[in-house]
Short mmCIF file of C-alpha atoms in Angstrom, two decimals:
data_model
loop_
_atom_site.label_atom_id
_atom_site.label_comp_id
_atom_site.label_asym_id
_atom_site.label_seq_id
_atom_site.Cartn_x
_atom_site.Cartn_y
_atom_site.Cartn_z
CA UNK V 835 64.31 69.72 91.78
CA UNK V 836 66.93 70.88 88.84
CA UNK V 837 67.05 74.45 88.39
CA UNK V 838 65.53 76.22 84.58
CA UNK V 839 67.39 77.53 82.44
CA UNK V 840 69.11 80.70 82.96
CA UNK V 841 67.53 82.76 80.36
CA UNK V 842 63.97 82.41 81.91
CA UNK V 843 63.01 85.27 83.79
CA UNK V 844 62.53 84.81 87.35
CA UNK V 845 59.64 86.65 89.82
CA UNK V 846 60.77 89.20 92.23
CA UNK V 847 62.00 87.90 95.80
CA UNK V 848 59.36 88.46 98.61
CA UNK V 849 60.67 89.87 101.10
CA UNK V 850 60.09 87.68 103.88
CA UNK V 851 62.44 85.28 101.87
CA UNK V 852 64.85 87.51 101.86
CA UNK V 853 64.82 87.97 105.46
CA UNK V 854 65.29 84.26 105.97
CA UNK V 855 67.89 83.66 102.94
CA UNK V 856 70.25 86.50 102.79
CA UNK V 857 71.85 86.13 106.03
CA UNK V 858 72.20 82.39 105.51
CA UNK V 859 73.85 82.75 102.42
CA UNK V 860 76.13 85.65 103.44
CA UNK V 861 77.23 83.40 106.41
CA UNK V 862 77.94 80.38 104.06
CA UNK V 863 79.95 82.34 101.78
CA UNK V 864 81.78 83.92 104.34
CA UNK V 865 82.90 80.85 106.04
CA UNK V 866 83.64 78.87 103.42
CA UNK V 867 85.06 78.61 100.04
CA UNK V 868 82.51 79.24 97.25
CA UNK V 869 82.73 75.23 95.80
CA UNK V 870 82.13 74.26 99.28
CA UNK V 871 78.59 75.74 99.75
CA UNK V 872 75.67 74.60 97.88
CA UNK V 873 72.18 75.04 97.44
CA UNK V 874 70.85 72.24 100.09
CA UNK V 875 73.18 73.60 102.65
CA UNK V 876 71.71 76.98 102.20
CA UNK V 877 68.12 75.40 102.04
CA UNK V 878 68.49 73.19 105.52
CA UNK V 879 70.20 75.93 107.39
CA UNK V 880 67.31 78.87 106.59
CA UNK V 881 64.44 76.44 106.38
CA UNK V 882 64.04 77.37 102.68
CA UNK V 883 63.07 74.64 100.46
CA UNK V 884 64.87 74.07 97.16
CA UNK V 885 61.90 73.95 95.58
CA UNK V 886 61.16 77.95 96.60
CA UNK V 887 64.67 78.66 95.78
CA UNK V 888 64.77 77.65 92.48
CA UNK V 889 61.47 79.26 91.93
CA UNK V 890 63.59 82.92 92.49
CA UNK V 891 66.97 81.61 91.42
CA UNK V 892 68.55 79.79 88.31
CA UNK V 893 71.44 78.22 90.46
CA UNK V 894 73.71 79.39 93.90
CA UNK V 895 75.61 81.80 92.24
CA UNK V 896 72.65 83.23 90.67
CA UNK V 897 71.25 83.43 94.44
CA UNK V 898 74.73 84.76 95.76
CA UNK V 899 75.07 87.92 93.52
CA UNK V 900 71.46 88.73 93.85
CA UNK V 901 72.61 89.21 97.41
CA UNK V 902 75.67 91.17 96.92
CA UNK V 903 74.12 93.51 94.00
CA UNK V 904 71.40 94.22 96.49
CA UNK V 905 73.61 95.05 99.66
CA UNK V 906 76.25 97.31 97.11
CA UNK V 907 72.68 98.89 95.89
CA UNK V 908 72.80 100.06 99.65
CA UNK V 909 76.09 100.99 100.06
CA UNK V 910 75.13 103.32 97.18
CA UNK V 911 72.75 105.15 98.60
CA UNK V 912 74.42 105.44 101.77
CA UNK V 913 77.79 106.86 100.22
CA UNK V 914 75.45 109.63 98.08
CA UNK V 915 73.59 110.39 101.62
CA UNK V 916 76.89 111.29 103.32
CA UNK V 917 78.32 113.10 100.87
CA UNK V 918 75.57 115.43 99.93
CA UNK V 919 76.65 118.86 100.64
CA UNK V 920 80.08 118.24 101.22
CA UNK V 921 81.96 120.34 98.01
CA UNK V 922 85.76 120.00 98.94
CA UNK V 923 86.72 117.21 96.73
CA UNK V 924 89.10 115.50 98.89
CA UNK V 925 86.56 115.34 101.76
CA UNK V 926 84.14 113.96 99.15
CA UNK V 927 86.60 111.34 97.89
CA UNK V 928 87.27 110.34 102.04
CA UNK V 929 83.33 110.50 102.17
CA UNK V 930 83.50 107.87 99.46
CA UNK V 931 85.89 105.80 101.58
CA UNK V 932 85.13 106.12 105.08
CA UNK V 933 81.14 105.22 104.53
CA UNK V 934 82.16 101.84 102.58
CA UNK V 935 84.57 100.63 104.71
CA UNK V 936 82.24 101.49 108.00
CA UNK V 937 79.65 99.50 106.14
CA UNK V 938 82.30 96.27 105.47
CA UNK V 939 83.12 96.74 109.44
CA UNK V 940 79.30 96.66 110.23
CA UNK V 941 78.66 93.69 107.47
CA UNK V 942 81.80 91.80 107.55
CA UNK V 943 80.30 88.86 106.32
CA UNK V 944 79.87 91.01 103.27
CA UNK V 945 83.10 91.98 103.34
CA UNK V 946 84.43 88.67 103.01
CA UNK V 947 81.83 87.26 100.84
CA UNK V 948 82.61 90.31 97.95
CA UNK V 949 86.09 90.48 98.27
CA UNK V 950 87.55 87.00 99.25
CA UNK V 951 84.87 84.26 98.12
CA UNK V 952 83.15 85.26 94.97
CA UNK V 953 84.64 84.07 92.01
CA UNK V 954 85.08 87.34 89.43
CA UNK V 955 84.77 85.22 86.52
CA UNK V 956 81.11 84.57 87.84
CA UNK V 957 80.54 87.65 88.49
CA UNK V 958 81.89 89.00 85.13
CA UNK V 959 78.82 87.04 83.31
CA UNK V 960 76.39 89.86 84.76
CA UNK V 961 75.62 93.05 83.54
CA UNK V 962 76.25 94.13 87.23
CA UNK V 963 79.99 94.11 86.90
CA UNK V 964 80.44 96.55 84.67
CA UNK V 965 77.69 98.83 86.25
CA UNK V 966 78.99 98.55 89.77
CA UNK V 967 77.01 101.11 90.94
CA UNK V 968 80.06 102.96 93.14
CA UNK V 969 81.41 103.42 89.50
CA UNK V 970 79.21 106.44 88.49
CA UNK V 971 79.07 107.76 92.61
CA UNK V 972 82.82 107.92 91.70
CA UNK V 973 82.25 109.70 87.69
CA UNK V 974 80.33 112.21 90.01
CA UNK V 975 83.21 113.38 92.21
CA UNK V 976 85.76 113.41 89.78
CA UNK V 977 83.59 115.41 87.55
CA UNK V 978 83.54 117.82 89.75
CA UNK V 979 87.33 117.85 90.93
CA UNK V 980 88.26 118.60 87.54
CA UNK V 981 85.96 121.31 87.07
CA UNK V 982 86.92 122.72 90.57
CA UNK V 983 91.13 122.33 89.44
CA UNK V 984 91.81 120.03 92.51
CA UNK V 985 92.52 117.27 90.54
CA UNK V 986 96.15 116.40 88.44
CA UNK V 987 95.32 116.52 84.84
CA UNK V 988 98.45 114.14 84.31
CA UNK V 989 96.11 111.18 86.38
CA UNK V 990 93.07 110.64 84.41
CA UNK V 991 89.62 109.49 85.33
CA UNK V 992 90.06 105.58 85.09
CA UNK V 993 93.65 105.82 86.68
CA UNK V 994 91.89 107.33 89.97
CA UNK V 995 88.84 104.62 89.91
CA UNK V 996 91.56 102.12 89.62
CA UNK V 997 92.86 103.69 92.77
CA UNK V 998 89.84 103.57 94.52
CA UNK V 999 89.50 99.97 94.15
CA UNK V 1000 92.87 99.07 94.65
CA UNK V 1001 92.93 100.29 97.83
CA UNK V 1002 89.71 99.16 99.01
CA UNK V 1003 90.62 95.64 97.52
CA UNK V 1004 94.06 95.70 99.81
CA UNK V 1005 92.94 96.76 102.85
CA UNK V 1006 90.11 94.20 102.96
CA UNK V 1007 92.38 91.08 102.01
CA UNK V 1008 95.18 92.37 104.94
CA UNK V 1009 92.37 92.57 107.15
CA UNK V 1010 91.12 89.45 106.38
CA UNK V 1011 94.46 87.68 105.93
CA UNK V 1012 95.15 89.46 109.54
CA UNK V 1013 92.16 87.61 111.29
CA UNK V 1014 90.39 91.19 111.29
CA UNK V 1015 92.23 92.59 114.20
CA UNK V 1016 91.10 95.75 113.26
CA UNK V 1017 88.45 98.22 111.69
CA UNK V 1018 88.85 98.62 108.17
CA UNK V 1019 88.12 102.88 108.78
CA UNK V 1020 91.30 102.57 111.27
CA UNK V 1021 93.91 101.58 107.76
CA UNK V 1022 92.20 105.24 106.22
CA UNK V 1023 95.13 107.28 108.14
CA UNK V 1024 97.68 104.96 106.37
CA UNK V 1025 96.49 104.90 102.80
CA UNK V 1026 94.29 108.02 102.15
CA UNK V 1027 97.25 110.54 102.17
CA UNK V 1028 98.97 108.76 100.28
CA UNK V 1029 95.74 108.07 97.77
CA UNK V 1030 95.33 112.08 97.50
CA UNK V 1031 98.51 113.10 97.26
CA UNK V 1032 98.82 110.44 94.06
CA UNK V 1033 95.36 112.20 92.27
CA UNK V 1034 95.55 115.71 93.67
CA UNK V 1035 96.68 118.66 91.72
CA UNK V 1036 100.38 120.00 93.04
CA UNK V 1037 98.58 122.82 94.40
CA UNK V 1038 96.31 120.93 96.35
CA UNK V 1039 97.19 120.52 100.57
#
């Protein structure tokens, strides 16, 4: 069955599909390179049809970053969670840290699958990239770190996002390069010094 076309709005996923699909796929992507995996592949290993894929998906990078947006839509909620009452803005920017990479060390298929396999160029086609929801977890914190004097009004607020990324970017790619000898929270005592010493106001500890 060939998929629609893409501008054709599709129903909401049940979530008993889910259940069966989103592992699969994670695994796939994780494994192997994105060109490698397709849509039957996915469909004989979770005992999907096509038919029912294509019903919620235009294609299987359509189906991938439905995946990913929905697993980062967790990773949001569990980064506000942690950090809520926590004022200090370096122990809210560690926070921000610290609960994403324990939640790449307890998904590392995710890991992988957002940081190694998916092509940006696909993902740039979707409204998600440019609301990555981290992004405004990340407005939040800075927001207040400049109200609060902590942070170094020389570094502004897209150089420190930048930051962020950059190192969460680099320690997943060592790790992965490494063979994942190690949890991604372990590299924190290496690079988040060095990350708050860059953004931090020179009167800051």
């Amino acid at each position: 069955m060939a998929p629609e076309k893409q501008d054709e709005k599709k129903p909401p996923v049940p979530q008993k599909i889910k259940d069966r699909l989103y592992p699969i796929v994670l695994n796939f992507f994780a494994q192997n390179d994105f060109h490698q995996v397709n849509i039957r592949k996915i469909s004989h290993a979770s005992g999907v049809s096509t038919r029912t894929m294509y019903k919620y998906f235009h294609s299987k990078e359509d189906l991938l970053l439905d995946v990913l947006e929905e697993k980062i839509g967790e990773l949001k909620i569990l980064t506000a969670m942690h950090g809520q009452g926590v004022k200090d803005t370096k122990d809210r920017f560690y926070k921000a840290f610290w609960v994403a990479l324990d939640y790449y060390d307890r998904n590392p298929e995710l890991a992988i699958t957002f940081f190694i396999t998916v092509p940006t160029r696909t993902w740039m086609q979707r409204e998600s990239y440019a609301r990555y929801d981290i992004h405004e977890l990340l407005r939040q914190i800075i927001k207040v770190g400049r109200e609060r004097g902590d942070l170094d009004p020389n570094v502004d607020d897209a150089q420190i996002t930048g930051l962020y990324f950059m190192h969460m970017q680099r320690e997943v790619t060592i790790w992965y390069y490494r063979g994942q000898q190690w949890k991604l929270v372990e590299a924190m005592q290496f690079f988040f010094p060095l990350f708050w010493k860059t953004i931090s106001a020179p009167s800051q500890p």
